[in-house]
Each structure stands twice: as structure tokens, then as C-alpha cells.
């Protein structure tokens, strides 16, 4: 997750512009951009100002694509389908969801997160270890598909979504044996890490464990997939995709590429939910689920809030995360409904993020279990065949 620290990552991938004396075109909001020097961009990070680097024009094309898609989908009353997409207003499958959630074990989450985080000093998008870490995720999903699936109602495929840098995104597709609806449900996280707090130190900046950001989200959706595949009572009617994005920390680059491909192909997406940081509770505070209200879908957020009340039982707060906050932004920009539940109030943000202190020792695995249960509920409630629900 970047919040406004997206800028620190952008410094690592600066795009030179000879026409503007090496300056970069920085989008500070939907309607305001400026050409800035690297020093000015670094100052944005220090002042906690969010932005997108649009020097190469890719983000402009993404927004144009999203606007064009929305214009084609306008209803007779001038509202877009994203605004009018309907989601359940009450939980429809409590017995099934609670049955799957009963399988969630903090020991599983801890073991998997330790295996992932401790194996790599960093998961930087363009490092050797970053390229290896996406391979670890890919191998884990392939193994799940080969050994854990006890559900005859689905088939699983896994693909590597490659990028120009070393780290690829991983997409696991769980497809019903009989597809009733073809609009996809997406559950996502980002797999990369970064140490921006030590970015001027050539040694320390390569120590980026990223246990919470976003090892916690990576494992939350991986374990959710495992529990669902081991549940033969789950009979989905629409495809579900689990996405692990590369290069989120350097400007949402992985999710931008994936969402753009889906938008260009006019792929139908029913809902997308991001799990970026799910394992931290500031000492002295009580756990919450914080729904991000900007660059997300109001109807989908209302549905997610219903899931929290029904299956997690934690208080729900609402916050504005600002521009380019996490990968949900890419889906919102391309005209798809997205949601982003976060681990804490923003005033209680994990102080260890983007540093070498973001380690396993800081993780609250009970809170990770909360988000794993929320992820399972999200998938089941949006996909389960009501005719066969138990």
C-alpha cells in the first residue's frame, strides 16, 4: 500500500522527458497535473501528497479508456452501470460461509506468511528476489490446484501475467464446471514490497520484508483460496479470480496493466475487492475494518459492510485514502466496481510500513483471520448457487 508514499516508489522508476528538461508529468488529482523535477517529487513524499506519474501518458490513456467504457454503459437516466450495479442487501448463505470460516486457523496464516516473508530479503518489483517471490506464489497456487481441490464443482487455472520488469503478476481463475453468469468476481492483493524509508542507503533499502504490506494480504487471499477449494459444498455460478499484482509500490503498475487488458477486452467484472494490509492493530486500540470510501463503489462498499457485520463482527469505519492509494484505484479508473477494506483507522496506520521493521513480529494473526473470513464471505456470497446452498 502506498497511500501517498506512492511518490517514494516513483523515484525509483523516474521517466525522463527531454522535452521538459528531465521533468516528470505528475498527476496530483483528476484535473491537475504539473511538470516536476525529481527533487519536487521527493518533496511531495515528505509532505505526504499523493500522485500518479503520468510522464509516459499511460494513466491518461487508462482514464480515457475508463470514461469511454462508462459512457457506453450509461443507463437511460444518465447513471452508469457501475453506479447501479446491485449487490445482496443481506447475507444469503450464512451456513455455508460459517462452515468455510470455521476452517480458518491462525496457525495456517502464520506458517504461510513466515514461509513467504522469510524466504526473501525483499520483493522489489525489479530485483532478483522480486522475480523469485512471484514464482513462489505461482508455485503455491499450482500446488493447491493439484493437491487441495476436493470440490468437483470447479476447475482451477493459473497464469503468469508478464510485465516489462522482472516480477510478474499471478492470476488464479476458479471456474464453475457450469457457468451461469460470466461476470467475474475478483479478490486481489499485491505481492511486492519496498523500503522507501531507507531509500538513500544502498544496503538498507534492499531490506524490505513487507510482512504487513502486503505479505498479509497476499497470504489472506491465498489461504482463502485454499479453504474454498477444500469445500465441496461451494457451488459457484460465476468465475472467481484471485490476483497477486506486481509493482504496486511503484505506481500500481501491475494492476494497471491487468485492469487495462480486461477493459480493452470488455471483460465483465461483477466486483473487485483489494486486500492490502490485513494484519496490524496498533497497540492500545481495538481492531476495526476501515472501508475506503474514495475511488470505490458505494453499493459494493455497502455490501462489504454487511459482510463485516454478519461474519466478522468488528466495528466499521470509513476513510478517504486519496489518489493512487492501492490497486483498487486501477479498477475504479477503468470503470469497474471496486472496494477496499483496510486493517486500521488511518490515524492508527502501521508505522513500520515501507521499512525494514515491517516484520512478522508486528503481525496480529487474529486480525488476519478476520480479513480471511471476510474474503471467504465476499466470494461465497457473490458466487454461490442459491439452488444448492446448504
mmCIF file of C-alpha atoms in Angstrom:
data_model
loop_
_atom_site.group_PDB
_atom_site.id
_atom_site.type_symbol
_atom_site.label_atom_id
_atom_site.label_comp_id
_atom_site.label_asym_id
_atom_site.label_seq_id
_atom_site.Cartn_x
_atom_site.Cartn_y
_atom_site.Cartn_z
ATOM 1 C CA UNK A 1 0.000 0.000 0.000
ATOM 2 C CA UNK A 2 1.218 3.437 -0.792
ATOM 3 C CA UNK A 3 -1.215 5.983 0.458
ATOM 4 C CA UNK A 4 0.803 8.993 -0.554
ATOM 5 C CA UNK A 5 4.092 7.113 -0.385
ATOM 6 C CA UNK A 6 3.451 6.143 -3.998
ATOM 7 C CA UNK A 7 5.787 9.039 -4.714
ATOM 8 C CA UNK A 8 8.753 7.435 -2.989
ATOM 9 C CA UNK A 9 8.426 4.438 -5.239
ATOM 10 C CA UNK A 10 8.065 6.601 -8.305
ATOM 11 C CA UNK A 11 11.527 7.979 -7.647
ATOM 12 C CA UNK A 12 12.860 4.514 -8.443
ATOM 13 C CA UNK A 13 11.212 4.453 -11.860
ATOM 14 C CA UNK A 14 11.561 8.047 -12.982
ATOM 15 C CA UNK A 15 10.663 8.619 -16.611
ATOM 16 C CA UNK A 16 12.924 11.188 -18.253
ATOM 17 C CA UNK A 17 11.425 13.768 -20.592
ATOM 18 C CA UNK A 18 13.890 15.522 -22.854
ATOM 19 C CA UNK A 19 11.212 17.987 -23.935
ATOM 20 C CA UNK A 20 10.780 19.180 -20.353
ATOM 21 C CA UNK A 21 14.392 19.177 -19.119
ATOM 22 C CA UNK A 22 14.083 15.797 -17.435
ATOM 23 C CA UNK A 23 10.954 16.751 -15.512
ATOM 24 C CA UNK A 24 8.102 14.321 -14.954
ATOM 25 C CA UNK A 25 4.403 14.897 -15.501
ATOM 26 C CA UNK A 26 2.760 14.402 -12.114
ATOM 27 C CA UNK A 27 -0.999 13.990 -11.693
ATOM 28 C CA UNK A 28 -1.987 15.422 -8.325
ATOM 29 C CA UNK A 29 -5.709 14.945 -8.883
ATOM 30 C CA UNK A 30 -8.134 14.081 -11.656
ATOM 31 C CA UNK A 31 -7.910 17.593 -13.108
ATOM 32 C CA UNK A 32 -4.486 18.877 -12.073
ATOM 33 C CA UNK A 33 -1.041 17.857 -13.372
ATOM 34 C CA UNK A 34 2.354 19.556 -13.170
ATOM 35 C CA UNK A 35 5.803 19.020 -14.682
ATOM 36 C CA UNK A 36 8.152 18.489 -11.727
ATOM 37 C CA UNK A 37 11.800 17.766 -11.048
ATOM 38 C CA UNK A 38 12.823 14.691 -9.073
ATOM 39 C CA UNK A 39 13.513 16.959 -6.095
ATOM 40 C CA UNK A 40 9.995 18.360 -6.259
ATOM 41 C CA UNK A 41 8.558 14.860 -6.473
ATOM 42 C CA UNK A 42 10.617 13.790 -3.458
ATOM 43 C CA UNK A 43 9.202 16.783 -1.613
ATOM 44 C CA UNK A 44 5.684 15.509 -2.306
ATOM 45 C CA UNK A 45 6.585 12.341 -0.418
ATOM 46 C CA UNK A 46 7.875 14.309 2.537
ATOM 47 C CA UNK A 47 4.661 16.364 2.596
ATOM 48 C CA UNK A 48 2.506 13.242 2.276
ATOM 49 C CA UNK A 49 0.905 14.293 -1.015
ATOM 50 C CA UNK A 50 -0.457 11.565 -3.276
ATOM 51 C CA UNK A 51 0.101 11.474 -7.024
ATOM 52 C CA UNK A 52 0.498 9.372 -10.161
ATOM 53 C CA UNK A 53 3.472 9.605 -12.524
ATOM 54 C CA UNK A 54 1.954 10.153 -15.979
ATOM 55 C CA UNK A 55 5.086 11.156 -17.882
ATOM 56 C CA UNK A 56 4.587 8.351 -20.397
ATOM 57 C CA UNK A 57 0.869 9.116 -20.737
ATOM 58 C CA UNK A 58 -0.252 5.640 -19.648
ATOM 59 C CA UNK A 59 -2.513 6.868 -16.861
ATOM 60 C CA UNK A 60 -4.138 9.392 -19.194
ATOM 61 C CA UNK A 61 -4.977 6.551 -21.573
ATOM 62 C CA UNK A 62 -6.327 4.470 -18.677
ATOM 63 C CA UNK A 63 -8.673 7.258 -17.588
ATOM 64 C CA UNK A 64 -9.801 7.827 -21.172
ATOM 65 C CA UNK A 65 -10.497 4.106 -21.519
ATOM 66 C CA UNK A 66 -12.497 4.073 -18.296
ATOM 67 C CA UNK A 67 -14.511 7.132 -19.313
ATOM 68 C CA UNK A 68 -15.273 5.627 -22.724
ATOM 69 C CA UNK A 69 -16.435 2.362 -21.150
ATOM 70 C CA UNK A 70 -18.680 4.194 -18.716
ATOM 71 C CA UNK A 71 -20.163 6.351 -21.473
ATOM 72 C CA UNK A 72 -21.137 3.236 -23.426
ATOM 73 C CA UNK A 73 -22.791 1.802 -20.330
ATOM 74 C CA UNK A 74 -24.899 4.831 -19.401
ATOM 75 C CA UNK A 75 -28.462 3.981 -18.442
ATOM 76 C CA UNK A 76 -31.440 5.980 -19.756
ATOM 77 C CA UNK A 77 -31.316 8.055 -16.569
ATOM 78 C CA UNK A 78 -27.691 9.016 -17.132
ATOM 79 C CA UNK A 79 -26.254 6.791 -14.411
ATOM 80 C CA UNK A 80 -23.534 4.303 -15.257
ATOM 81 C CA UNK A 81 -23.819 0.586 -14.686
ATOM 82 C CA UNK A 82 -21.061 0.866 -12.090
ATOM 83 C CA UNK A 83 -23.307 3.172 -10.075
ATOM 84 C CA UNK A 84 -26.381 0.975 -10.486
ATOM 85 C CA UNK A 85 -24.794 -2.477 -10.071
ATOM 86 C CA UNK A 86 -26.775 -4.295 -7.405
ATOM 87 C CA UNK A 87 -25.366 -6.499 -4.663
ATOM 88 C CA UNK A 88 -27.143 -8.541 -1.992
ATOM 89 C CA UNK A 89 -28.558 -6.447 0.841
ATOM 90 C CA UNK A 90 -28.477 -9.317 3.340
ATOM 91 C CA UNK A 91 -26.308 -12.380 3.784
ATOM 92 C CA UNK A 92 -27.824 -15.210 1.760
ATOM 93 C CA UNK A 93 -25.540 -18.143 2.614
ATOM 94 C CA UNK A 94 -24.654 -17.928 6.319
ATOM 95 C CA UNK A 95 -24.466 -21.677 6.936
ATOM 96 C CA UNK A 96 -22.020 -22.236 4.088
ATOM 97 C CA UNK A 97 -19.891 -19.176 4.847
ATOM 98 C CA UNK A 98 -19.625 -20.027 8.527
ATOM 99 C CA UNK A 99 -18.772 -23.598 7.632
ATOM 100 C CA UNK A 100 -15.837 -22.467 5.485
ATOM 101 C CA UNK A 101 -14.787 -19.828 8.007
ATOM 102 C CA UNK A 102 -14.620 -22.482 10.713
ATOM 103 C CA UNK A 103 -11.621 -23.884 8.823
ATOM 104 C CA UNK A 104 -9.614 -20.657 9.189
ATOM 105 C CA UNK A 105 -6.682 -21.191 11.550
ATOM 106 C CA UNK A 106 -4.219 -18.523 12.652
ATOM 107 C CA UNK A 107 -1.514 -21.211 12.650
ATOM 108 C CA UNK A 108 -2.062 -21.681 8.899
ATOM 109 C CA UNK A 109 -1.802 -17.949 8.278
ATOM 110 C CA UNK A 110 1.355 -17.648 10.374
ATOM 111 C CA UNK A 111 3.062 -20.629 8.761
ATOM 112 C CA UNK A 112 2.351 -19.433 5.222
ATOM 113 C CA UNK A 113 3.298 -15.817 5.918
ATOM 114 C CA UNK A 114 6.567 -16.886 7.547
ATOM 115 C CA UNK A 115 7.371 -19.078 4.541
ATOM 116 C CA UNK A 116 6.731 -16.187 2.170
ATOM 117 C CA UNK A 117 8.325 -13.296 4.056
ATOM 118 C CA UNK A 118 11.357 -15.080 5.493
ATOM 119 C CA UNK A 119 12.341 -16.576 2.149
ATOM 120 C CA UNK A 120 13.152 -13.206 0.538
ATOM 121 C CA UNK A 121 15.063 -10.175 1.835
ATOM 122 C CA UNK A 122 12.810 -8.068 -0.361
ATOM 123 C CA UNK A 123 10.175 -8.407 -3.056
ATOM 124 C CA UNK A 124 11.118 -5.313 -5.046
ATOM 125 C CA UNK A 125 9.431 -5.350 -8.425
ATOM 126 C CA UNK A 126 12.702 -5.188 -10.401
ATOM 127 C CA UNK A 127 15.002 -7.219 -8.143
ATOM 128 C CA UNK A 128 16.150 -10.812 -8.495
ATOM 129 C CA UNK A 129 14.267 -11.735 -5.335
ATOM 130 C CA UNK A 130 11.178 -9.920 -6.573
ATOM 131 C CA UNK A 131 11.188 -12.147 -9.635
ATOM 132 C CA UNK A 132 11.616 -15.200 -7.417
ATOM 133 C CA UNK A 133 8.874 -14.212 -4.975
ATOM 134 C CA UNK A 134 6.189 -14.140 -7.665
ATOM 135 C CA UNK A 135 7.367 -17.619 -8.630
ATOM 136 C CA UNK A 136 6.775 -18.720 -5.036
ATOM 137 C CA UNK A 137 3.157 -17.530 -5.229
ATOM 138 C CA UNK A 138 2.651 -19.176 -8.604
ATOM 139 C CA UNK A 139 4.025 -22.485 -7.314
ATOM 140 C CA UNK A 140 1.821 -22.327 -4.211
ATOM 141 C CA UNK A 141 -1.323 -21.871 -6.289
ATOM 142 C CA UNK A 142 -0.338 -24.613 -8.739
ATOM 143 C CA UNK A 143 0.203 -26.955 -5.794
ATOM 144 C CA UNK A 144 -3.185 -26.038 -4.319
ATOM 145 C CA UNK A 145 -4.862 -26.754 -7.635
ATOM 146 C CA UNK A 146 -3.131 -30.123 -7.851
ATOM 147 C CA UNK A 147 -3.463 -31.360 -4.274
ATOM 148 C CA UNK A 148 -6.078 -29.457 -2.274
ATOM 149 C CA UNK A 149 -9.066 -29.306 -4.602
ATOM 150 C CA UNK A 150 -11.786 -31.569 -3.232
ATOM 151 C CA UNK A 151 -14.512 -29.569 -4.912
ATOM 152 C CA UNK A 152 -15.877 -31.251 -8.060
ATOM 153 C CA UNK A 153 -17.809 -28.097 -8.954
ATOM 154 C CA UNK A 154 -14.786 -26.061 -10.066
ATOM 155 C CA UNK A 155 -11.646 -26.178 -12.159
ATOM 156 C CA UNK A 156 -8.579 -24.055 -11.460
ATOM 157 C CA UNK A 157 -6.140 -22.490 -13.897
ATOM 158 C CA UNK A 158 -3.143 -20.309 -13.072
ATOM 159 C CA UNK A 159 -1.308 -17.917 -15.343
ATOM 160 C CA UNK A 160 1.656 -15.594 -15.217
ATOM 161 C CA UNK A 161 0.734 -12.091 -16.357
ATOM 162 C CA UNK A 162 4.112 -10.842 -17.506
ATOM 163 C CA UNK A 163 5.395 -7.262 -17.406
ATOM 164 C CA UNK A 164 8.455 -5.452 -18.829
ATOM 165 C CA UNK A 165 10.175 -5.695 -15.427
ATOM 166 C CA UNK A 166 11.237 -8.930 -13.703
ATOM 167 C CA UNK A 167 8.253 -9.564 -11.435
ATOM 168 C CA UNK A 168 5.045 -10.872 -12.987
ATOM 169 C CA UNK A 169 1.502 -10.784 -11.634
ATOM 170 C CA UNK A 170 -0.207 -14.070 -10.798
ATOM 171 C CA UNK A 171 -3.831 -14.771 -11.719
ATOM 172 C CA UNK A 172 -5.672 -17.861 -10.480
ATOM 173 C CA UNK A 173 -9.059 -18.467 -12.079
ATOM 174 C CA UNK A 174 -11.611 -20.696 -10.359
ATOM 175 C CA UNK A 175 -14.243 -21.529 -12.930
ATOM 176 C CA UNK A 176 -17.522 -23.343 -12.277
ATOM 177 C CA UNK A 177 -17.995 -26.548 -14.220
ATOM 178 C CA UNK A 178 -21.210 -24.897 -15.409
ATOM 179 C CA UNK A 179 -21.020 -21.123 -15.820
ATOM 180 C CA UNK A 180 -24.384 -19.447 -15.261
ATOM 181 C CA UNK A 181 -23.064 -15.877 -15.185
ATOM 182 C CA UNK A 182 -19.825 -14.770 -16.827
ATOM 183 C CA UNK A 183 -19.146 -11.591 -14.836
ATOM 184 C CA UNK A 184 -16.047 -12.224 -12.741
ATOM 185 C CA UNK A 185 -15.578 -11.734 -9.009
ATOM 186 C CA UNK A 186 -12.005 -10.612 -8.257
ATOM 187 C CA UNK A 187 -10.184 -10.864 -4.916
ATOM 188 C CA UNK A 188 -6.755 -9.255 -5.027
ATOM 189 C CA UNK A 189 -3.601 -8.252 -3.180
ATOM 190 C CA UNK A 190 -0.165 -7.003 -4.175
ATOM 191 C CA UNK A 191 2.885 -9.184 -3.758
ATOM 192 C CA UNK A 192 5.760 -6.678 -3.945
ATOM 193 C CA UNK A 193 7.407 -4.801 -1.090
ATOM 194 C CA UNK A 194 9.530 -1.680 -0.750
ATOM 195 C CA UNK A 195 11.734 0.078 1.801
ATOM 196 C CA UNK A 196 11.291 3.748 0.989
ATOM 197 C CA UNK A 197 12.337 4.955 4.437
ATOM 198 C CA UNK A 198 15.915 3.810 3.774
ATOM 199 C CA UNK A 199 15.860 4.596 0.054
ATOM 200 C CA UNK A 200 19.061 6.669 0.227
ATOM 201 C CA UNK A 201 21.019 3.807 1.830
ATOM 202 C CA UNK A 202 22.211 1.404 -0.917
ATOM 203 C CA UNK A 203 22.277 -1.535 1.524
ATOM 204 C CA UNK A 204 19.314 -0.962 3.845
ATOM 205 C CA UNK A 205 16.902 -0.130 1.024
ATOM 206 C CA UNK A 206 17.180 -3.746 -0.146
ATOM 207 C CA UNK A 207 15.821 -4.999 3.191
ATOM 208 C CA UNK A 208 12.071 -4.864 2.668
ATOM 209 C CA UNK A 209 10.293 -7.763 4.404
ATOM 210 C CA UNK A 210 6.820 -6.292 3.813
ATOM 211 C CA UNK A 211 5.148 -8.657 6.275
ATOM 212 C CA UNK A 212 2.085 -6.455 6.610
ATOM 213 C CA UNK A 213 2.457 -4.512 3.345
ATOM 214 C CA UNK A 214 1.425 -6.633 1.653
ATOM 215 C CA UNK A 215 2.522 -10.062 2.773
ATOM 216 C CA UNK A 216 -0.570 -10.131 4.971
ATOM 217 C CA UNK A 217 -2.956 -9.504 2.076
ATOM 218 C CA UNK A 218 -1.069 -11.920 -0.171
ATOM 219 C CA UNK A 219 -1.485 -14.723 2.360
ATOM 220 C CA UNK A 220 -5.043 -13.704 3.278
ATOM 221 C CA UNK A 221 -6.294 -14.369 -0.240
ATOM 222 C CA UNK A 222 -4.026 -17.402 -0.750
ATOM 223 C CA UNK A 223 -5.408 -19.100 2.360
ATOM 224 C CA UNK A 224 -8.945 -18.062 1.395
ATOM 225 C CA UNK A 225 -8.444 -19.842 -1.915
ATOM 226 C CA UNK A 226 -7.177 -22.943 -0.115
ATOM 227 C CA UNK A 227 -10.175 -23.139 2.209
ATOM 228 C CA UNK A 228 -12.655 -22.607 -0.627
ATOM 229 C CA UNK A 229 -11.097 -25.274 -2.826
ATOM 230 C CA UNK A 230 -11.431 -27.721 0.062
ATOM 231 C CA UNK A 231 -15.174 -27.067 0.335
ATOM 232 C CA UNK A 232 -17.275 -29.268 -1.982
ATOM 233 C CA UNK A 233 -20.449 -27.522 -0.789
ATOM 234 C CA UNK A 234 -19.325 -24.365 -2.572
ATOM 235 C CA UNK A 235 -21.019 -24.426 -5.989
ATOM 236 C CA UNK A 236 -20.268 -21.109 -7.697
ATOM 237 C CA UNK A 237 -22.281 -19.842 -10.642
ATOM 238 C CA UNK A 238 -19.731 -17.281 -11.855
ATOM 239 C CA UNK A 239 -15.922 -17.338 -12.181
ATOM 240 C CA UNK A 240 -13.719 -16.094 -9.360
ATOM 241 C CA UNK A 241 -10.212 -14.777 -9.903
ATOM 242 C CA UNK A 242 -7.507 -14.338 -7.291
ATOM 243 C CA UNK A 243 -4.936 -11.723 -8.329
ATOM 244 C CA UNK A 244 -1.481 -11.064 -6.889
ATOM 245 C CA UNK A 245 -0.192 -7.876 -8.521
ATOM 246 C CA UNK A 246 3.400 -6.972 -9.207
ATOM 247 C CA UNK A 247 4.815 -3.467 -8.785
ATOM 248 C CA UNK A 248 2.029 -1.900 -6.740
ATOM 249 C CA UNK A 249 4.567 0.023 -4.693
ATOM 250 C CA UNK A 250 5.927 1.790 -7.768
ATOM 251 C CA UNK A 251 2.680 3.222 -9.051
ATOM 252 C CA UNK A 252 0.092 0.414 -9.290
ATOM 253 C CA UNK A 253 1.862 -0.751 -12.421
ATOM 254 C CA UNK A 254 0.843 -4.404 -12.267
ATOM 255 C CA UNK A 255 -2.841 -3.828 -11.555
ATOM 256 C CA UNK A 256 -2.947 -1.008 -14.095
ATOM 257 C CA UNK A 257 -1.763 -3.426 -16.790
ATOM 258 C CA UNK A 258 -4.211 -6.152 -15.756
ATOM 259 C CA UNK A 259 -7.229 -3.849 -15.425
ATOM 260 C CA UNK A 260 -6.402 -2.197 -18.752
ATOM 261 C CA UNK A 261 -6.273 -5.571 -20.511
ATOM 262 C CA UNK A 262 -9.659 -6.522 -19.066
ATOM 263 C CA UNK A 263 -11.183 -3.169 -20.010
ATOM 264 C CA UNK A 264 -9.878 -3.312 -23.589
ATOM 265 C CA UNK A 265 -11.336 -6.812 -23.945
ATOM 266 C CA UNK A 266 -14.603 -5.575 -22.416
ATOM 267 C CA UNK A 267 -14.371 -8.321 -19.807
ATOM 268 C CA UNK A 268 -17.335 -8.254 -17.446
ATOM 269 C CA UNK A 269 -16.377 -7.855 -13.774
ATOM 270 C CA UNK A 270 -19.084 -8.028 -11.118
ATOM 271 C CA UNK A 271 -16.873 -6.896 -8.232
ATOM 272 C CA UNK A 272 -13.233 -6.394 -7.251
ATOM 273 C CA UNK A 273 -12.014 -6.260 -3.651
ATOM 274 C CA UNK A 274 -8.461 -5.402 -2.628
ATOM 275 C CA UNK A 275 -6.734 -6.879 0.426
ATOM 276 C CA UNK A 276 -3.745 -4.631 1.051
ATOM 277 C CA UNK A 277 -2.546 -4.789 4.681
ATOM 278 C CA UNK A 278 -4.705 -7.045 6.839
ATOM 279 C CA UNK A 279 -2.519 -7.891 9.828
ATOM 280 C CA UNK A 280 -1.814 -4.874 12.018
ATOM 281 C CA UNK A 281 -3.590 -3.466 15.073
ATOM 282 C CA UNK A 282 -1.922 -0.530 16.778
ATOM 283 C CA UNK A 283 -1.206 -1.381 20.437
ATOM 284 C CA UNK A 284 -3.805 0.100 22.747
ATOM 285 C CA UNK A 285 -6.523 0.208 20.083
ATOM 286 C CA UNK A 286 -9.345 -2.174 19.226
ATOM 287 C CA UNK A 287 -9.488 -3.900 15.825
ATOM 288 C CA UNK A 288 -11.736 -2.431 13.134
ATOM 289 C CA UNK A 289 -12.420 -2.817 9.440
ATOM 290 C CA UNK A 290 -11.913 0.532 7.719
ATOM 291 C CA UNK A 291 -13.741 0.859 4.396
ATOM 292 C CA UNK A 292 -12.064 3.227 1.955
ATOM 293 C CA UNK A 293 -14.755 5.483 0.511
ATOM 294 C CA UNK A 294 -12.967 7.278 -2.336
ATOM 295 C CA UNK A 295 -12.280 5.650 -5.719
ATOM 296 C CA UNK A 296 -14.501 2.752 -4.693
ATOM 297 C CA UNK A 297 -18.079 1.697 -5.426
ATOM 298 C CA UNK A 298 -20.715 2.809 -2.927
ATOM 299 C CA UNK A 299 -23.036 -0.150 -3.497
ATOM 300 C CA UNK A 300 -20.207 -2.654 -3.211
ATOM 301 C CA UNK A 301 -18.943 -0.970 -0.039
ATOM 302 C CA UNK A 302 -22.413 -1.259 1.492
ATOM 303 C CA UNK A 303 -22.404 -4.962 0.675
ATOM 304 C CA UNK A 304 -18.938 -5.433 2.213
ATOM 305 C CA UNK A 305 -20.102 -3.613 5.338
ATOM 306 C CA UNK A 306 -22.978 -6.102 5.581
ATOM 307 C CA UNK A 307 -20.465 -8.950 5.364
ATOM 308 C CA UNK A 308 -18.366 -7.461 8.164
ATOM 309 C CA UNK A 309 -21.414 -7.134 10.409
ATOM 310 C CA UNK A 310 -22.610 -10.663 9.661
ATOM 311 C CA UNK A 311 -19.393 -12.672 9.593
ATOM 312 C CA UNK A 312 -16.618 -10.666 11.276
ATOM 313 C CA UNK A 313 -18.377 -8.707 13.996
ATOM 314 C CA UNK A 314 -15.975 -5.765 14.122
ATOM 315 C CA UNK A 315 -16.823 -2.058 14.043
ATOM 316 C CA UNK A 316 -16.678 -0.488 10.575
ATOM 317 C CA UNK A 317 -15.157 2.931 9.963
ATOM 318 C CA UNK A 318 -14.843 4.916 6.745
ATOM 319 C CA UNK A 319 -11.858 6.860 5.427
ATOM 320 C CA UNK A 320 -10.616 8.719 2.373
ATOM 321 C CA UNK A 321 -7.380 7.160 1.154
ATOM 322 C CA UNK A 322 -6.541 9.769 -1.519
ATOM 323 C CA UNK A 323 -5.162 9.461 -5.023
ATOM 324 C CA UNK A 324 -3.497 6.233 -6.188
ATOM 325 C CA UNK A 325 -3.775 4.564 -2.788
ATOM 326 C CA UNK A 326 -3.805 0.877 -3.779
ATOM 327 C CA UNK A 327 -4.751 -1.450 -6.622
ATOM 328 C CA UNK A 328 -8.497 -0.869 -6.321
ATOM 329 C CA UNK A 329 -7.714 2.512 -7.907
ATOM 330 C CA UNK A 330 -6.742 0.812 -11.189
ATOM 331 C CA UNK A 331 -10.091 -0.964 -11.402
ATOM 332 C CA UNK A 332 -12.034 2.145 -10.496
ATOM 333 C CA UNK A 333 -10.122 4.123 -13.129
ATOM 334 C CA UNK A 334 -11.045 1.606 -15.836
ATOM 335 C CA UNK A 335 -14.723 1.745 -14.904
ATOM 336 C CA UNK A 336 -15.123 -1.341 -12.725
ATOM 337 C CA UNK A 337 -16.744 -1.544 -9.257
ATOM 338 C CA UNK A 338 -14.117 -1.904 -6.541
ATOM 339 C CA UNK A 339 -13.881 -1.981 -2.753
ATOM 340 C CA UNK A 340 -11.019 -1.716 -0.294
ATOM 341 C CA UNK A 341 -11.400 -2.754 3.360
ATOM 342 C CA UNK A 342 -8.336 -1.760 5.388
ATOM 343 C CA UNK A 343 -6.864 -3.016 8.657
ATOM 344 C CA UNK A 344 -6.955 0.142 10.822
ATOM 345 C CA UNK A 345 -8.190 3.675 11.095
ATOM 346 C CA UNK A 346 -5.776 5.828 9.095
ATOM 347 C CA UNK A 347 -4.727 7.637 12.266
ATOM 348 C CA UNK A 348 -3.539 4.237 13.545
ATOM 349 C CA UNK A 349 -1.609 3.381 10.372
ATOM 350 C CA UNK A 350 1.186 0.830 10.732
ATOM 351 C CA UNK A 351 4.345 2.901 11.406
ATOM 352 C CA UNK A 352 6.545 0.055 10.138
ATOM 353 C CA UNK A 353 5.243 0.043 6.561
ATOM 354 C CA UNK A 354 7.804 0.650 3.814
ATOM 355 C CA UNK A 355 10.692 -0.056 6.180
ATOM 356 C CA UNK A 356 12.868 -2.932 7.345
ATOM 357 C CA UNK A 357 10.744 -3.031 10.512
ATOM 358 C CA UNK A 358 7.677 -4.418 8.709
ATOM 359 C CA UNK A 359 8.312 -7.915 10.057
ATOM 360 C CA UNK A 360 6.381 -10.984 11.185
ATOM 361 C CA UNK A 361 6.770 -9.844 14.801
ATOM 362 C CA UNK A 362 4.349 -6.956 14.185
ATOM 363 C CA UNK A 363 1.528 -9.091 12.758
ATOM 364 C CA UNK A 364 -1.753 -9.705 14.581
ATOM 365 C CA UNK A 365 -2.820 -13.063 13.164
ATOM 366 C CA UNK A 366 -6.269 -12.848 14.723
ATOM 367 C CA UNK A 367 -6.865 -9.731 12.627
ATOM 368 C CA UNK A 368 -5.541 -11.509 9.550
ATOM 369 C CA UNK A 369 -8.086 -14.223 10.299
ATOM 370 C CA UNK A 370 -10.803 -11.540 10.369
ATOM 371 C CA UNK A 371 -9.895 -10.471 6.841
ATOM 372 C CA UNK A 372 -9.593 -14.059 5.652
ATOM 373 C CA UNK A 373 -13.142 -14.702 6.849
ATOM 374 C CA UNK A 374 -14.278 -11.502 5.140
ATOM 375 C CA UNK A 375 -12.614 -12.627 1.907
ATOM 376 C CA UNK A 376 -14.321 -16.012 2.043
ATOM 377 C CA UNK A 377 -17.696 -14.402 2.743
ATOM 378 C CA UNK A 378 -17.207 -11.989 -0.169
ATOM 379 C CA UNK A 379 -16.505 -14.819 -2.611
ATOM 380 C CA UNK A 380 -19.243 -17.163 -1.418
ATOM 381 C CA UNK A 381 -21.991 -14.555 -1.135
ATOM 382 C CA UNK A 382 -21.323 -13.244 -4.659
ATOM 383 C CA UNK A 383 -20.965 -16.614 -6.358
ATOM 384 C CA UNK A 384 -22.869 -19.373 -4.568
ATOM 385 C CA UNK A 385 -25.698 -21.117 -6.398
ATOM 386 C CA UNK A 386 -28.771 -20.460 -4.264
ATOM 387 C CA UNK A 387 -30.423 -23.642 -5.513
ATOM 388 C CA UNK A 388 -27.715 -25.813 -3.952
ATOM 389 C CA UNK A 389 -26.744 -23.719 -0.941
ATOM 390 C CA UNK A 390 -26.615 -25.565 2.338
#
